[in-house]
CSV table of C-alpha atoms in Angstrom, one decimal:
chain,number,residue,atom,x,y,z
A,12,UNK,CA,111.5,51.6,-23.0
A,13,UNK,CA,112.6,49.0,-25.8
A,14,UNK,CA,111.8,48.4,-29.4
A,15,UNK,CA,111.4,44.4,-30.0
A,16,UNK,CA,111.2,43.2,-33.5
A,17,UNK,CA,108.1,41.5,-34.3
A,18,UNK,CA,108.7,37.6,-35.5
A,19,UNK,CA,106.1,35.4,-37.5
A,20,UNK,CA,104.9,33.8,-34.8
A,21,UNK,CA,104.2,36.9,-32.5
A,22,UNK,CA,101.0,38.1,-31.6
A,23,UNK,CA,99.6,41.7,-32.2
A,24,UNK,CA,96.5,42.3,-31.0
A,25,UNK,CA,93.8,45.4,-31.8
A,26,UNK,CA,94.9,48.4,-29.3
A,27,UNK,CA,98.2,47.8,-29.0
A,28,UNK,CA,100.9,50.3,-29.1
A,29,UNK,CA,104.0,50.1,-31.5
A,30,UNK,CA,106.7,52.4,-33.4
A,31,UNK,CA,106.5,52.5,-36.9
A,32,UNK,CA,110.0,52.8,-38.0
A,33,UNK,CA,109.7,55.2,-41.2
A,34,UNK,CA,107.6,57.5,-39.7
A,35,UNK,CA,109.4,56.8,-36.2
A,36,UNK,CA,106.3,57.5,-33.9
A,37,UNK,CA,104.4,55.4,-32.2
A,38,UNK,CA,100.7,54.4,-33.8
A,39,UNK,CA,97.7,52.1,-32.4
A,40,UNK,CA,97.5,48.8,-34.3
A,41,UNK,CA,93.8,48.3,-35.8
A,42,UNK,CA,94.5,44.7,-36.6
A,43,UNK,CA,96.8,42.0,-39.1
A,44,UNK,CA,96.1,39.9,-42.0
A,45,UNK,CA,98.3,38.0,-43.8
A,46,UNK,CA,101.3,40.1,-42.5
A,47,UNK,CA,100.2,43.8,-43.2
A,48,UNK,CA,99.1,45.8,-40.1
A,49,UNK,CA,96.6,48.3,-40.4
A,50,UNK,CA,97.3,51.1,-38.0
A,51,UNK,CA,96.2,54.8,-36.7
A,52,UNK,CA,98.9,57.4,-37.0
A,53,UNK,CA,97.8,61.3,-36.5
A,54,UNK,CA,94.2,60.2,-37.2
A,55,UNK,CA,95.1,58.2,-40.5
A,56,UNK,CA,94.8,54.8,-41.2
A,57,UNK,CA,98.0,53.5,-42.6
A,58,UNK,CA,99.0,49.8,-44.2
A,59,UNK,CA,102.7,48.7,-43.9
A,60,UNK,CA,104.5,45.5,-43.9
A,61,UNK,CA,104.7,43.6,-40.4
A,62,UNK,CA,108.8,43.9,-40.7
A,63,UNK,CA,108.0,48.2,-40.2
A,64,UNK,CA,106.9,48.0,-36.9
A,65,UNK,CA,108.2,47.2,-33.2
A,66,UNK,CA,106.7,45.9,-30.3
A,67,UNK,CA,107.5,48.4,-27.5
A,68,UNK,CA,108.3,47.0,-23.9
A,69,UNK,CA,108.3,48.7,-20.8
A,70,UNK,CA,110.3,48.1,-17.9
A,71,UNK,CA,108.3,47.3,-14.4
A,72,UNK,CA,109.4,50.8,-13.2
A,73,UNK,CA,108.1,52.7,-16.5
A,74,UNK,CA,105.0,50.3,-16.1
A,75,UNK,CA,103.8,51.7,-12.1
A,76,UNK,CA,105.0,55.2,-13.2
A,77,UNK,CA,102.2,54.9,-16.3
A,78,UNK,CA,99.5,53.2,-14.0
A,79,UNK,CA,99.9,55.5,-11.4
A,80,UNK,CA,99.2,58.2,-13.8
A,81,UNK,CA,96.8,57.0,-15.6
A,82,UNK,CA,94.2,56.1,-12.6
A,83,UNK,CA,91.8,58.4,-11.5
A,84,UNK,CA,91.8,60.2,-7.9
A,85,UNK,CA,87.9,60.0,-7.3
A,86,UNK,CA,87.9,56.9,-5.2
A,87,UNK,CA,90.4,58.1,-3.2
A,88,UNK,CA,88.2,60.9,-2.1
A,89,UNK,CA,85.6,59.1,-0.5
């Protein structure tokens, strides 16, 4: 996993995952405007400064492990 700094021109969309660096845990993004993102962290809604967060990246291994696990198994019953 890797932390990528978000630039002006990057997109962050509703849903997304990323690591707040003071609190240094991971929170869903709720949306942006006008460089303030507006997040969920332990069932709060925080506002914080674009420049506080990363964009996390996964490598393509981490990225099947997760799918993998996230699927369910009752399809493969039938």
């Amino acid at each position: 996993m890797e932390y990528i700094d978000i630039k002006n021109g990057d997109k962050v969309f509703p849903g997304e995952y990323l690591y707040h660096k003071p609190s240094k845990d991971i929170v869903i993004c709720g949306g942006i405007s006008n460089n303030i993102v507006k997040a969920i962290y332990k069932g709060k809604i925080i506002n914080d400064d674009v420049s506080k967060f990363k964009k996390i990246k996964l490598s393509r291994q981490e990225e099947k492990a997760r799918r993998r696990e996230k699927s369910c198994t009752s399809c493969k019953k039938r």
